[in-house]
Coordinates of C-alpha atoms in Angstrom, one line a residue:
X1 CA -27.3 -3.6 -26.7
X2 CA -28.6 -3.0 -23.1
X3 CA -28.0 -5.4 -20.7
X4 CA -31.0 -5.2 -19.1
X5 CA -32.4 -6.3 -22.4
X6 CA -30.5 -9.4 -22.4
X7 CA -31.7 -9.8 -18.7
X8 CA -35.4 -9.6 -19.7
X9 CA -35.2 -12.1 -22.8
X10 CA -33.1 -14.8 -20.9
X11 CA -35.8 -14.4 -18.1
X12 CA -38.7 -14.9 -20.4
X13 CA -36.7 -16.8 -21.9
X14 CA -36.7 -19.5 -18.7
X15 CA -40.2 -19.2 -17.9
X16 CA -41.6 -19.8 -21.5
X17 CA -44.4 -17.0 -21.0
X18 CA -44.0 -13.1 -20.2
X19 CA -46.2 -12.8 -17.9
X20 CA -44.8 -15.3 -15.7
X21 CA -41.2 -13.5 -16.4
X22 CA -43.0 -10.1 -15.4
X23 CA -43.3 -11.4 -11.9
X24 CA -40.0 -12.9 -11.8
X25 CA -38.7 -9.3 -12.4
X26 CA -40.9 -7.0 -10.4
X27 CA -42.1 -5.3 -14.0
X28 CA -45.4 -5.4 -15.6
X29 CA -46.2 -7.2 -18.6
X30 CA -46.4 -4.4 -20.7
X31 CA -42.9 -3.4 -19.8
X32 CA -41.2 -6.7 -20.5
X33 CA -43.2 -7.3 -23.6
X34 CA -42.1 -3.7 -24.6
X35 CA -38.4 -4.3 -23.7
X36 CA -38.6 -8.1 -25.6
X37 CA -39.3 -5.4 -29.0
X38 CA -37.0 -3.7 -28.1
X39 CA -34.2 -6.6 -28.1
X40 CA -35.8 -7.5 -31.4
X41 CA -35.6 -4.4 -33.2
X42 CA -31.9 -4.4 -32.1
X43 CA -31.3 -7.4 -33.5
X44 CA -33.3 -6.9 -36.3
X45 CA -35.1 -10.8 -36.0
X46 CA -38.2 -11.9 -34.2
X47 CA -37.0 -13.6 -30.9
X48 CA -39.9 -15.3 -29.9
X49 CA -43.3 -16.9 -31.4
X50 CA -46.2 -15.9 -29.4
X51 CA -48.5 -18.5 -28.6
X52 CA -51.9 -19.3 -27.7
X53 CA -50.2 -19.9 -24.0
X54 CA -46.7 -18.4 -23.5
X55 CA -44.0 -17.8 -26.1
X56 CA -41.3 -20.0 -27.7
X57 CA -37.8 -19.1 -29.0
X58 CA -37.3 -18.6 -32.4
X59 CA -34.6 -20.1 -34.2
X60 CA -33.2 -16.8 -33.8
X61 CA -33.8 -16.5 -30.2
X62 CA -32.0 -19.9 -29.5
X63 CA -29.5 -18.6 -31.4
X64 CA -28.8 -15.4 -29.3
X65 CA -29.6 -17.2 -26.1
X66 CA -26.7 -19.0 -25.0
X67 CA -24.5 -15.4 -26.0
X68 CA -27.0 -13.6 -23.4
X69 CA -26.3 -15.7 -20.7
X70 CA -22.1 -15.8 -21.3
X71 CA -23.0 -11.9 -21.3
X72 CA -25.0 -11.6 -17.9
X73 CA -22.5 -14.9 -16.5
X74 CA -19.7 -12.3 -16.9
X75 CA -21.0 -9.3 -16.2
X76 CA -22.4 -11.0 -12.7
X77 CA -18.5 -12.4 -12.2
X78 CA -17.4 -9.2 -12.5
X79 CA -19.4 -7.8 -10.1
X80 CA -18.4 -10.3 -7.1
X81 CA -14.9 -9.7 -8.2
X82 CA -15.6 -6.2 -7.5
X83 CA -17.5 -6.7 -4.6
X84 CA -14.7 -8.9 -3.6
X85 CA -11.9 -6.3 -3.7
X86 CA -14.4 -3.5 -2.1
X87 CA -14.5 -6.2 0.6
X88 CA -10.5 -7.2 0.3
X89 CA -11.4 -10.9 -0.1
X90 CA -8.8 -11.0 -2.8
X91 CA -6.1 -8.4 -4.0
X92 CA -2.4 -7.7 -3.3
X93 CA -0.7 -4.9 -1.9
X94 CA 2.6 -4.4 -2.6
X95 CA 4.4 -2.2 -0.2
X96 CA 7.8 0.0 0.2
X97 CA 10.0 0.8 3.1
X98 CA 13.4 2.2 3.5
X99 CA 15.7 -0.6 5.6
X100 CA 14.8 1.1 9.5
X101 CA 11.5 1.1 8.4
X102 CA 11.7 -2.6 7.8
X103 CA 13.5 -3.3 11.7
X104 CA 9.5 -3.1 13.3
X105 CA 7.0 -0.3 11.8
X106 CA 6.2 -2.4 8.8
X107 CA 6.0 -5.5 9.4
X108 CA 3.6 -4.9 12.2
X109 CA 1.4 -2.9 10.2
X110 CA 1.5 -5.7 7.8
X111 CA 1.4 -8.6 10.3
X112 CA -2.2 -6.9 11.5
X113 CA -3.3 -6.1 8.3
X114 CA -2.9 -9.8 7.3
X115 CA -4.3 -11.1 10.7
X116 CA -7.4 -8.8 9.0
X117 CA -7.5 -9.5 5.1
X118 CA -5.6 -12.9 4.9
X119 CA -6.8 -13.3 1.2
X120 CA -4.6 -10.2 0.4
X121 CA -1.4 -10.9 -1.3
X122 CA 1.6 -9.3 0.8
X123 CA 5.4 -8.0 -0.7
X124 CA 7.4 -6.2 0.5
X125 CA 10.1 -4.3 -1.3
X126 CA 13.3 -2.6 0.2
X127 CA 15.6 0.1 -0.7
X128 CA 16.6 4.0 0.1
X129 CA 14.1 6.7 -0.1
X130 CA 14.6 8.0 -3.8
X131 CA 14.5 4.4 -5.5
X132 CA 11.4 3.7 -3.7
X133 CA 9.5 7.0 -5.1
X134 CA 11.0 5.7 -8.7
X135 CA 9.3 2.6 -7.5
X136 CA 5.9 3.8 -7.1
X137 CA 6.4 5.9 -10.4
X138 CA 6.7 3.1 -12.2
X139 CA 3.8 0.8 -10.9
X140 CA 6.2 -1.5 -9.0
X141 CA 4.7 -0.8 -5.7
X142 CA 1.4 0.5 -4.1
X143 CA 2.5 2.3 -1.2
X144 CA 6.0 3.3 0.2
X145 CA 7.3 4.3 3.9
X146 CA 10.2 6.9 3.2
X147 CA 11.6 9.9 4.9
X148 CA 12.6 13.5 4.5
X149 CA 16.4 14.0 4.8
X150 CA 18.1 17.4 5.1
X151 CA 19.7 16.8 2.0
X152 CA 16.8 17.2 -0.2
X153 CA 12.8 17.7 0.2
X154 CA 10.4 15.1 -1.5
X155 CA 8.2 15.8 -4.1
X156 CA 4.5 17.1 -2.8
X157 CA 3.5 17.7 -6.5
X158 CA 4.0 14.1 -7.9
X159 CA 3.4 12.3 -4.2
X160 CA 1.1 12.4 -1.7
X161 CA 2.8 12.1 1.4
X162 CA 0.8 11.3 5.0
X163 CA 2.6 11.6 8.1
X164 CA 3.6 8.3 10.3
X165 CA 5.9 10.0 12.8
X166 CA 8.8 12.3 13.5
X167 CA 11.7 10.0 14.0
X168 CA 15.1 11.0 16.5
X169 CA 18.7 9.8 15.8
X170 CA 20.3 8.1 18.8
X171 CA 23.9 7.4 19.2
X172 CA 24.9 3.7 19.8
X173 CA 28.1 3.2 22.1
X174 CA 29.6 0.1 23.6
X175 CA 28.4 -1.3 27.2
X176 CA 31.9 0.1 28.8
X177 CA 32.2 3.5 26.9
X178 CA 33.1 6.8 28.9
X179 CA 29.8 7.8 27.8
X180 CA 27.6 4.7 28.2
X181 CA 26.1 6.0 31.7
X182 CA 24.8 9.0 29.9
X183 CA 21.3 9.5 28.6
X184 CA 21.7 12.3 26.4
X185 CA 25.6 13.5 24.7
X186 CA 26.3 16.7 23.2
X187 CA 27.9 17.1 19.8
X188 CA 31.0 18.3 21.4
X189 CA 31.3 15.1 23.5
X190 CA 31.3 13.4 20.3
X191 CA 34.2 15.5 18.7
X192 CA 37.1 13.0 18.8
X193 CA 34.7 10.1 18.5
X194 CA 35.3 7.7 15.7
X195 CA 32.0 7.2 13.9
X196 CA 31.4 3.9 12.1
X197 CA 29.4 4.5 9.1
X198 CA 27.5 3.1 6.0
X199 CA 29.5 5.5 3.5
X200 CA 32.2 7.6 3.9
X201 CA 31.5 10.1 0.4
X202 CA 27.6 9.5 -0.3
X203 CA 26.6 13.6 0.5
X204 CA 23.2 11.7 1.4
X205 CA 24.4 9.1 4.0
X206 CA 22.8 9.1 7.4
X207 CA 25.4 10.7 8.8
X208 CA 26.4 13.4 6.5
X209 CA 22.1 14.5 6.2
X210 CA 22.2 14.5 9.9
X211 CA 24.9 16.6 11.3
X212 CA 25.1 19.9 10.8
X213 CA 27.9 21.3 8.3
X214 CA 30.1 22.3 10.8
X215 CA 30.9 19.5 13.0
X216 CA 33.6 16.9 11.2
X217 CA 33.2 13.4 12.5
X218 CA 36.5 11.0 12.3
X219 CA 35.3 8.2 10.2
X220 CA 37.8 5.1 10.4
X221 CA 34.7 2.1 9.5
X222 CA 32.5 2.0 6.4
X223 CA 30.6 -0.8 7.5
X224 CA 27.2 -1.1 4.9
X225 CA 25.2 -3.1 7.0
X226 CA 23.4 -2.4 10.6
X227 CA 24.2 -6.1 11.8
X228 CA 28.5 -5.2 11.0
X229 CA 28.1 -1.2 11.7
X230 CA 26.9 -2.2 15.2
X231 CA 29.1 -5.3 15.6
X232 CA 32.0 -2.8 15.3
X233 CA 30.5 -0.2 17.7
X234 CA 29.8 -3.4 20.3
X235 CA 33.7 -4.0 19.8
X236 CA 34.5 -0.6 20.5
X237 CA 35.8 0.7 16.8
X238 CA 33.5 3.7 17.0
X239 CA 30.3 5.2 17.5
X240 CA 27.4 5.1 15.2
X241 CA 24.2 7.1 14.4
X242 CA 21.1 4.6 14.7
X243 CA 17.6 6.2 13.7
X244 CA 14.9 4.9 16.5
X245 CA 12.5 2.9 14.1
X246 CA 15.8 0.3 14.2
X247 CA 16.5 0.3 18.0
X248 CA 14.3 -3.0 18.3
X249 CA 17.4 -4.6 16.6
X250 CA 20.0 -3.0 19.0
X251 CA 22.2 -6.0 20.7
X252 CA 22.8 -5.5 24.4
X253 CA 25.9 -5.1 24.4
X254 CA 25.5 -1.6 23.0
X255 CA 23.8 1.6 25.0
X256 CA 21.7 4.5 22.7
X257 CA 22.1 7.8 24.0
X258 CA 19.9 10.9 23.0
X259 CA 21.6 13.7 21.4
X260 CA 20.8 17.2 23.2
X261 CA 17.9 18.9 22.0
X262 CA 19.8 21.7 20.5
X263 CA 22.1 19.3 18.7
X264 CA 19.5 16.3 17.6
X265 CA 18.3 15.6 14.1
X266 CA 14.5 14.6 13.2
X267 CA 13.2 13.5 9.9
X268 CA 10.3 12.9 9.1
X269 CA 8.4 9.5 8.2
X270 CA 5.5 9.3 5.7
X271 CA 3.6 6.8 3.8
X272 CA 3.9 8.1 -0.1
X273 CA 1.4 6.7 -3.0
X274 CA 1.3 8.4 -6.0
X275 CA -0.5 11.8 -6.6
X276 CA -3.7 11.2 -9.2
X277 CA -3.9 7.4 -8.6
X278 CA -6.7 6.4 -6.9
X279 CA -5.1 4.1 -3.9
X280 CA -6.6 0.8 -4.0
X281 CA -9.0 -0.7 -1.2
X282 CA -5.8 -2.6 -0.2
X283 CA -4.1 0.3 0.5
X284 CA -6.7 2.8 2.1
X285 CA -7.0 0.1 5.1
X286 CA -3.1 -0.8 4.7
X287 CA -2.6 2.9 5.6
X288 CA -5.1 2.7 8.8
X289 CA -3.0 -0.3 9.9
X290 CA 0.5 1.7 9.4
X291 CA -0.7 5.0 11.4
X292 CA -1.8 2.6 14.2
X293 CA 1.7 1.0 14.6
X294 CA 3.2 4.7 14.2
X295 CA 1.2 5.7 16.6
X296 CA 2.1 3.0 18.8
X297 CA 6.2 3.0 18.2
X298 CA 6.3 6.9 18.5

């Protein structure tokens, strides 16, 4: 059954007369009249009783009448929700980033896309690079802000992956270390450095992805957290590898130093949804707002 069908009775319907109805829709009378057959040989019952002046609903037509219009009522809701999420008057987005991530480029991306679509439900889910991916696998979130690592490439052939920004390690040293002055160490200078770190075996800690094979760091601190890894480099236990997306949560009682070009790691940052799924209105202007603040911070 056509909607428009349903559309055409429940006008004449209204109006009690076809012609009338004819005007109402912008058809002609023959067209509505030939539709209203239409309907009825459908159905397979007369709808209406034509009279000397107008029509009248059958006790079929009052019958189907109140089902047309639950039909059209719907289909017309589902329409403004439609238009509604085109628009991003309603939704949610539900978006992924690896903990440095989280220390500025996200939540200003998310801050100003909520200043934009405030009837967009925001989340915001943490964890390491590989658990997000599994994340947006398995429908648990929309988007994800992850990065490459030297350890291991990510997947181009289940993820698409668009570029935020290249992102440099700096090394965090306490106020009065012999190497706070500098702006930029070598490798070398950092060779009987204790280095405080998140984990001293994981082959894919910062660290270990970061510095090439044959330098050896001293690691005396496992400390899992940024706010105790750089509480011990502020007491002068060691020095510590922080990625710049998290230097806006740097104390002052620590300086960052650059590493030398020919020593310093990059990796890259990207914003990953899954390949074959059409992103979401949500996330196609989430993704504007994220290469803004990328833009910005880099």
């Amino acid at each position: 059954m056509e909607t428009q069908l349903l559309e055409v009775f429940r006008t004449v319907a209204r109006h009690g007369s076809i012609t009338t109805a004819a005007r109402a829709l912008s058809f002609t009378q023959s067209a509505v009249s030939r539709q209203i057959a239409a309907l009825e040989a459908d159905i397979g019952a007369r709808l209406f009783d034509r009279l000397p002046r107008g029509v009248a609903l059958t006790e079929e037509g009052r019958e189907l009448l109140p089902h047309a219009e639950a039909v059209l009522d719907r289909l017309d809701a589902a329409r403004r929700d439609l238009d509604d999420l085109r628009g991003l008057g309603r939704g949610r987005l539900r978006v992924g980033a690896f903990p440095t991530a989280v220390a500025a480029l996200v939540p200003r991306a998310m801050a100003s896309f909520r200043s934009s679509y405030p009837e967009i439900s925001l989340s915001l889910v943490e964890g390491v690079t590989p658990r997000l991916l599994e994340r947006l696998l398995a429908d648990e979130a929309d988007v994800a802000v992850v990065s490459t690592s030297p350890t291991g490439e990510l997947d181009r052939e289940r993820f698409d992956l668009r570029h935020l920004l290249d992102e440099r390690l700096l090394v965090a040293v306490a106020r009065d270390h012999r190497l706070a002055r500098r702006r930029s160490v070598r490798l070398a200078d950092l060779a009987q450095e204790a280095f405080v770190v998140g984990s001293a075996t994981a082959e894919n800690s910062l660290l270990r992805a970061s510095l090439p094979s044959g330098f050896s760091p001293r690691i005396d601190i496992v400390a899992a957290e940024w706010t105790g890894k750089l509480g011990c480099v502020a007491a002068g236990l060691g020095v510590a590898l922080v990625p710049a997306l998290a230097v806006r949560g740097t104390p002052p009682d620590i300086a960052l130093l650059r590493l030398h070009p020919d020593d310093e790691s990059v990796r890259q940052i990207f914003a990953a949804t899954v390949r074959g799924r059409t992103p979401s209105p949500a996330v196609t202007h989430f993704l504007e707002h994220l290469r803004a603040e990328a833009a910005h911070l880099g």
